[in-house]
mmCIF file of C-alpha atoms and ligand atoms in Angstrom:
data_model
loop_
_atom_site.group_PDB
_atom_site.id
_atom_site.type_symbol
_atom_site.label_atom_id
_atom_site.label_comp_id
_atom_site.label_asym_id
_atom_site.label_seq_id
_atom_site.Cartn_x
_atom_site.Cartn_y
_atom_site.Cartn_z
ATOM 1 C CA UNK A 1 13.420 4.909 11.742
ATOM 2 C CA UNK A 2 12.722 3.859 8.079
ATOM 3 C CA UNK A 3 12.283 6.269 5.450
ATOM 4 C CA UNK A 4 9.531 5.635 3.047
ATOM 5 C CA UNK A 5 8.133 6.155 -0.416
ATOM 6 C CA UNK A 6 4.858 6.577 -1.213
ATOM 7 C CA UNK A 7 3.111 5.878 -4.244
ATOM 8 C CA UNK A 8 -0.795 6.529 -4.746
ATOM 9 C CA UNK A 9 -3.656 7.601 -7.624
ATOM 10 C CA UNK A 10 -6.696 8.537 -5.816
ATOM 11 C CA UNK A 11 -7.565 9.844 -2.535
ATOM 12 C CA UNK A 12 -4.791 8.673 -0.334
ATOM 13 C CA UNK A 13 -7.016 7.982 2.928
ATOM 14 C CA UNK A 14 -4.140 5.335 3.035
ATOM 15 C CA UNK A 15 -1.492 8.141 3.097
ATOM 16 C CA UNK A 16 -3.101 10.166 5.430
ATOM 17 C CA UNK A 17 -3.322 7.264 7.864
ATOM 18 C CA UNK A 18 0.309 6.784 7.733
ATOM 19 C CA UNK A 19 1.093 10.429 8.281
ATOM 20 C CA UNK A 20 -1.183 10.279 11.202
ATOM 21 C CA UNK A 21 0.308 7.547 12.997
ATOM 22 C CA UNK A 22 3.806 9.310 12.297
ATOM 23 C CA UNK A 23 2.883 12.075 13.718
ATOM 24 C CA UNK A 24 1.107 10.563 17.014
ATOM 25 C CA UNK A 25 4.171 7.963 17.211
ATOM 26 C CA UNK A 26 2.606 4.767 16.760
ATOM 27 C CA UNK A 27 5.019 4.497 13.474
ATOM 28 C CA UNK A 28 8.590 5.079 13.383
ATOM 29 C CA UNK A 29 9.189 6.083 10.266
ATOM 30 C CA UNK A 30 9.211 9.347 7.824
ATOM 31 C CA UNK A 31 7.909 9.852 4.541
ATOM 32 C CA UNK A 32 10.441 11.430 1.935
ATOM 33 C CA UNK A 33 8.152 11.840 -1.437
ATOM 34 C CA UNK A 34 4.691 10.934 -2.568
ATOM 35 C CA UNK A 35 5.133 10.045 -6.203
ATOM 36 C CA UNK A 36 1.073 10.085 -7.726
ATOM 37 C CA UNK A 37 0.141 8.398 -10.832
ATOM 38 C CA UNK A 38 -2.192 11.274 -11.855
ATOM 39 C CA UNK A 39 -1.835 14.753 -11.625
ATOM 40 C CA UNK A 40 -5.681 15.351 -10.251
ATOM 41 C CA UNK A 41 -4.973 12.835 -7.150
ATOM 42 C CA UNK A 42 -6.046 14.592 -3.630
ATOM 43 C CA UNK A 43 -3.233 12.295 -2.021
ATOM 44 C CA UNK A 44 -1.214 15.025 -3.540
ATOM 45 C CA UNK A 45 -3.075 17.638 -1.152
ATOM 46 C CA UNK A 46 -3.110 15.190 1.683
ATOM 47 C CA UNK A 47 0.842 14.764 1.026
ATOM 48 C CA UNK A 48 1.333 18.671 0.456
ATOM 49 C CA UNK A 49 -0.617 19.456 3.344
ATOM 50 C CA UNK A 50 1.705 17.537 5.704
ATOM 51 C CA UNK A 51 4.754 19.028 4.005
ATOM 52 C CA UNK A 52 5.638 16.322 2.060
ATOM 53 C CA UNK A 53 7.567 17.022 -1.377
ATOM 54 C CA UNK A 54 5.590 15.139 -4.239
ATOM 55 C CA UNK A 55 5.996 14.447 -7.646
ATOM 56 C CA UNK A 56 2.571 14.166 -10.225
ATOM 57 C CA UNK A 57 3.191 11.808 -13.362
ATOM 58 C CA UNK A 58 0.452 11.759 -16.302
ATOM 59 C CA UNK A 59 -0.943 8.970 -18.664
ATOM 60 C CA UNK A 60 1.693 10.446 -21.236
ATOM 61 C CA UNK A 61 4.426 9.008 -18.641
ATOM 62 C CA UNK A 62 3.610 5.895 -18.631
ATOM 63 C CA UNK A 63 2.601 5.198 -22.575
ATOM 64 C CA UNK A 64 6.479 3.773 -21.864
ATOM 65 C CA UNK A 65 5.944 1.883 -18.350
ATOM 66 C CA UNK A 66 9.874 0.569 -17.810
ATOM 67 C CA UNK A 67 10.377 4.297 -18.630
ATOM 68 C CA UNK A 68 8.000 5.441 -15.650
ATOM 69 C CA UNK A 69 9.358 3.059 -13.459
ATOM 70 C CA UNK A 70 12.383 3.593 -14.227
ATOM 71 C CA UNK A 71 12.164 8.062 -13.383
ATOM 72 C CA UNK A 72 9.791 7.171 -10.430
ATOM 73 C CA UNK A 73 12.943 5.136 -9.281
ATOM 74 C CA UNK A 74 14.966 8.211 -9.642
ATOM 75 C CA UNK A 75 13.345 10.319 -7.961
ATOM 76 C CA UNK A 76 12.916 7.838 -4.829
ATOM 77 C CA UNK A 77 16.774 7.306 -5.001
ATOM 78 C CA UNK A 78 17.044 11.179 -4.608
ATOM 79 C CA UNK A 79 15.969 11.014 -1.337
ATOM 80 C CA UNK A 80 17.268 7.548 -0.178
ATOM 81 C CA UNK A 81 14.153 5.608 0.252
ATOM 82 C CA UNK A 82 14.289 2.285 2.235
ATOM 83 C CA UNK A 83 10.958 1.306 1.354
ATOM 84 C CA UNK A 84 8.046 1.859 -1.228
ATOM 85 C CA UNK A 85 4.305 2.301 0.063
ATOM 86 C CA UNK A 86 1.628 1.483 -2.659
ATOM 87 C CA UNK A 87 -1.289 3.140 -1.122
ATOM 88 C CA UNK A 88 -4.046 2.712 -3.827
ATOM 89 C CA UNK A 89 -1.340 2.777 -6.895
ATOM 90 C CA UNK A 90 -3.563 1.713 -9.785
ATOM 91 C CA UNK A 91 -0.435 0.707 -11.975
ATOM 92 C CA UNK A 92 2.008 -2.425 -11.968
ATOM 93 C CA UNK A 93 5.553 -1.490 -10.461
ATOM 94 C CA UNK A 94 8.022 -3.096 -12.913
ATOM 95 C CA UNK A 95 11.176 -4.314 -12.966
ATOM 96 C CA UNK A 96 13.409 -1.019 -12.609
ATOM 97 C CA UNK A 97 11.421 -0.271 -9.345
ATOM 98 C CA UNK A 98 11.664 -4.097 -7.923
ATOM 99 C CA UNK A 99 15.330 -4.297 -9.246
ATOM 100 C CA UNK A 100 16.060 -0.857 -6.935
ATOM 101 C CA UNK A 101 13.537 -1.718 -4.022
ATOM 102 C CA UNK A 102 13.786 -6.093 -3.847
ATOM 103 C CA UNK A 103 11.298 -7.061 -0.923
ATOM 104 C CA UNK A 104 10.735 -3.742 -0.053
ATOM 105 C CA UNK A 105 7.972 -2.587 -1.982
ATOM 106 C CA UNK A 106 4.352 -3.247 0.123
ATOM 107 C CA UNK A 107 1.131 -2.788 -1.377
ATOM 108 C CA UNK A 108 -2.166 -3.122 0.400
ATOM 109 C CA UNK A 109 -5.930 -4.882 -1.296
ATOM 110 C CA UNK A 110 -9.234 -4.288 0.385
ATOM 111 C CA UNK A 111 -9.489 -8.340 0.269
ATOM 112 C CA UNK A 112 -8.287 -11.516 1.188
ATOM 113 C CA UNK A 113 -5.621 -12.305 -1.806
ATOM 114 C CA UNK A 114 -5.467 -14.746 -3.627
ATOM 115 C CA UNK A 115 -9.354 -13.505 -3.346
ATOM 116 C CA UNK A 116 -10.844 -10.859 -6.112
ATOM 117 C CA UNK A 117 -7.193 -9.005 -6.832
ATOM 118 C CA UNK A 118 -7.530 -5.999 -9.110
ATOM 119 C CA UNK A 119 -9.056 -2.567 -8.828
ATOM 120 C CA UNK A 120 -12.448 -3.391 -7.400
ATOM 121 C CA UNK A 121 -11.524 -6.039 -4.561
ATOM 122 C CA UNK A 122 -14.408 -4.955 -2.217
ATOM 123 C CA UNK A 123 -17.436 -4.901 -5.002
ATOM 124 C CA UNK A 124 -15.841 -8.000 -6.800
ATOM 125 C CA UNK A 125 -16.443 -9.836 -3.017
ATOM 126 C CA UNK A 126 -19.696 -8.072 -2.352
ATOM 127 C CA UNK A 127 -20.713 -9.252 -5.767
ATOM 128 C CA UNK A 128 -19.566 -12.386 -5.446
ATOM 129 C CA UNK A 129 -21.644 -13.117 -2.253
ATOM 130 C CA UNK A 130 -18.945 -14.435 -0.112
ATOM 131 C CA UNK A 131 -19.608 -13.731 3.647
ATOM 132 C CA UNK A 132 -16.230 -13.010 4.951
ATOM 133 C CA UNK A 133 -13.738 -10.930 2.799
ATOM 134 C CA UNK A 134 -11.501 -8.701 4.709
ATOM 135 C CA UNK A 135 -7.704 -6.465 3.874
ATOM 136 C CA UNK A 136 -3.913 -8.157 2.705
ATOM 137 C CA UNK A 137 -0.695 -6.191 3.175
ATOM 138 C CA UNK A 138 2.466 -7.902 1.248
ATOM 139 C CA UNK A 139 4.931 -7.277 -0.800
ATOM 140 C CA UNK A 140 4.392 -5.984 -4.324
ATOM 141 C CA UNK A 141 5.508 -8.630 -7.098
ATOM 142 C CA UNK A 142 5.874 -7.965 -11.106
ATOM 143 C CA UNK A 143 1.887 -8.886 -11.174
ATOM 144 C CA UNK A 144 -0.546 -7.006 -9.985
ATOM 145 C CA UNK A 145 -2.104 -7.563 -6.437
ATOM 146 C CA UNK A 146 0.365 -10.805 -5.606
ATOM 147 C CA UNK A 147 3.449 -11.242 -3.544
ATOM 148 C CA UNK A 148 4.731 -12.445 -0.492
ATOM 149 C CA UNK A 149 2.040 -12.145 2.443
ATOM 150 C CA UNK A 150 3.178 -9.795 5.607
ATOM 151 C CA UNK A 151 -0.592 -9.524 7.169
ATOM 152 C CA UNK A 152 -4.525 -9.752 6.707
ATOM 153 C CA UNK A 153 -7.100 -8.802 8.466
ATOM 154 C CA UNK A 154 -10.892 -11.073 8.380
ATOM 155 C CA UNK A 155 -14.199 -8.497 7.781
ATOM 156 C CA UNK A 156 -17.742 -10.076 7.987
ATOM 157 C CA UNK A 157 -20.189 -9.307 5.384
ATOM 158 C CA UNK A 158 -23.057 -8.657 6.830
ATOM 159 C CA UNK A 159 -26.761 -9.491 5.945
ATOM 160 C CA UNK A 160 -27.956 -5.884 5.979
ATOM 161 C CA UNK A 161 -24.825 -4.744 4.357
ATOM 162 C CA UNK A 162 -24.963 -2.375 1.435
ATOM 163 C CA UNK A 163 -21.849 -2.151 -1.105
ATOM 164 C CA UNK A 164 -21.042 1.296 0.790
ATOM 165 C CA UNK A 165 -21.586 0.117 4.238
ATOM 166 C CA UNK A 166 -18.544 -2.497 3.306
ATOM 167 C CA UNK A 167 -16.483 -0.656 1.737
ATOM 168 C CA UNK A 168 -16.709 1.919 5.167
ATOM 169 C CA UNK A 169 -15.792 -1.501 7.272
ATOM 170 C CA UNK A 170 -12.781 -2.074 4.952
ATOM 171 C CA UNK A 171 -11.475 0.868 5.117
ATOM 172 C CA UNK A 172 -11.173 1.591 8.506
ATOM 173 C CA UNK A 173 -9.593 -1.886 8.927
ATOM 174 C CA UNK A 174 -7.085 -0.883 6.174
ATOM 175 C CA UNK A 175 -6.283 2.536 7.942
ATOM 176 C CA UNK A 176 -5.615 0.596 11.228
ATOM 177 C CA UNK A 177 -3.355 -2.101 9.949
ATOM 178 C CA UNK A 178 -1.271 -0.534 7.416
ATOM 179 C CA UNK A 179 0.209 1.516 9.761
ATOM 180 C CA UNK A 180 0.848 -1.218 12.316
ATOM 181 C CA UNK A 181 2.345 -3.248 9.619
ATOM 182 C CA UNK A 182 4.795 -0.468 8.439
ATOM 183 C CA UNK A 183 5.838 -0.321 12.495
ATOM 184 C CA UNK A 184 7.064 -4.617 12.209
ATOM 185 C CA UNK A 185 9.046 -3.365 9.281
ATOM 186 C CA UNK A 186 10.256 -0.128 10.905
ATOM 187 C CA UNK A 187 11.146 -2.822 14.109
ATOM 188 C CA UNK A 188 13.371 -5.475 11.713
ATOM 189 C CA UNK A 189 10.765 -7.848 12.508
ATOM 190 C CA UNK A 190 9.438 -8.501 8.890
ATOM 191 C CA UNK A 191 10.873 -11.302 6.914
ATOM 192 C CA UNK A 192 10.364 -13.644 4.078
ATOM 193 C CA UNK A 193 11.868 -17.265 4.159
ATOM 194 C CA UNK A 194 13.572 -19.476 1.429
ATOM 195 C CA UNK A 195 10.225 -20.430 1.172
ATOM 196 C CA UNK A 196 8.459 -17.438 0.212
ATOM 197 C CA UNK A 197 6.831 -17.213 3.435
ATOM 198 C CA UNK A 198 6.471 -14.478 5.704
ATOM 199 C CA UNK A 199 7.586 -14.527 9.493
ATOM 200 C CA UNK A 200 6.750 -11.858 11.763
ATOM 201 C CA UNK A 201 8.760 -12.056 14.481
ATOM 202 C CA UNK A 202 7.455 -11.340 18.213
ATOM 203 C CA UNK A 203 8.362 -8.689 19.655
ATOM 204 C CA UNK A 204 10.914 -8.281 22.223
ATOM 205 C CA UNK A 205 10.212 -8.728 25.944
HETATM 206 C C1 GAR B 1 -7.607 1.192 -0.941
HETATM 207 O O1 GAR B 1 -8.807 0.574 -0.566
HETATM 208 C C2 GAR B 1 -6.584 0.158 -1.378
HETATM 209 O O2 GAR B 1 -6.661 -1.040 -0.666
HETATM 210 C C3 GAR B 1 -6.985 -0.039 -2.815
HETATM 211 O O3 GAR B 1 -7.227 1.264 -3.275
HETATM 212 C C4 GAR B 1 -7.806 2.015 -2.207
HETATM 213 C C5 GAR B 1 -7.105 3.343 -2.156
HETATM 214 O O4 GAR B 1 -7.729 4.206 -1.254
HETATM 215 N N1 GAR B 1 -5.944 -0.715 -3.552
HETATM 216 C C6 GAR B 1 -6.193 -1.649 -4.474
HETATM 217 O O5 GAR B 1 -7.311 -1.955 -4.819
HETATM 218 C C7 GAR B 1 -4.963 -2.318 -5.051
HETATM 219 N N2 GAR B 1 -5.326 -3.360 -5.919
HETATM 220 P P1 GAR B 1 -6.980 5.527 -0.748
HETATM 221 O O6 GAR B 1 -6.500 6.267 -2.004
HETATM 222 O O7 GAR B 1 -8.057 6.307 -0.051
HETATM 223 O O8 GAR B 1 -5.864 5.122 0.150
#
């Protein structure tokens, strides 16, 4: 059982997908605090909800980011974190937070990274025309939407797609495989080589 930390701005379908596969089983693994980047976020309600203890920063907390990173950190080391969950966190982690966490912070990008990183992955794609475009989980580096590659997931454009009727695809796709992913970690099958590569190992018969 791994114990995570979540960290989120916006609606946290993300979060809620990884409280419900905790709570039907399919992931073994509890989560110990939802830290949110904005104080309006309804992750916080999702996280609340499930009886999760959460912590709200504002815009004022991070006019010093090493400083943010560095109480976020805190706060995750209050309750013994093993890992850090960026489910839609719209900021960089920084070095206090990959000093405390190394290799175990995981972020996940509604594309195929290297592929449109940033905050609009699935319009960026749609935009760009490209006709397959899909979901990445890895593990957060000190830039923004890069870092070791655990899993990703393919998504066909379609011709009668519509911006929305994408972004629906997507996020199903990310609901489904975030979880799973979390469940090779919580296993001790995850790793990354001298290389920087990441081997999954399979599972045991
Ligand atoms: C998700 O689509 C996630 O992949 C994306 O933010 C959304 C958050 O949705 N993250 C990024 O774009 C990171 N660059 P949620 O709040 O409903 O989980």
């Amino acid at each position: 059982m791994i114990k995570l930390g979540v960290l989120l701005s916006g609606s946290g379908s993300n979060l809620q997908a990884i409280i419900d596969a905790i709570v039907e089983g399919r992931l073994n693994a509890s989560i110990e605090l939802v830290v949110s980047s904005r104080p309006d976020a309804f992750g916080l309600e999702r996280a609340q909800k499930a009886g999760i203890p959460t912590v709200a920063l504002t815009r004022e907390t991070y006019i010093d980011p090493l400083a943010a990173d560095a109480l976020i950190c805190e706060e995750l080391q209050k309750v013994n974190v093993d890992y850090l969950v960026m489910a839609g966190y719209m900021r960089m982690v920084r070095s206090p937070l990959l000093q405390a966490f190394p290799n175990r912070i995981i972020n996940i990008h509604p594309a195929l990274l290297p592929a449109f990183p940033g905050a609009h992955g699935i319009a960026d794609a749609f935009a760009a025309g490209v006709k397959v475009t899909g979901v990445t989980v890895h593990f957060a580096s000190e830039i923004y939407d890069t870092g070791p590659i655990i899993a990703q997931r393919a998504i066909e454009v379609r011709e009668d797609d519509t911006l929305e009727s994408l972004e629906q695809r997507i996020h199903s796709v990310e609901h489904q495989l975030y979880p799973e992913v979390l469940q090779l970690i919580a296993q001790g099958r995850v790793s990354i080589r001298e290389d920087g590569v990441v081997r999954i190992e399979e599972e045991a018969t």
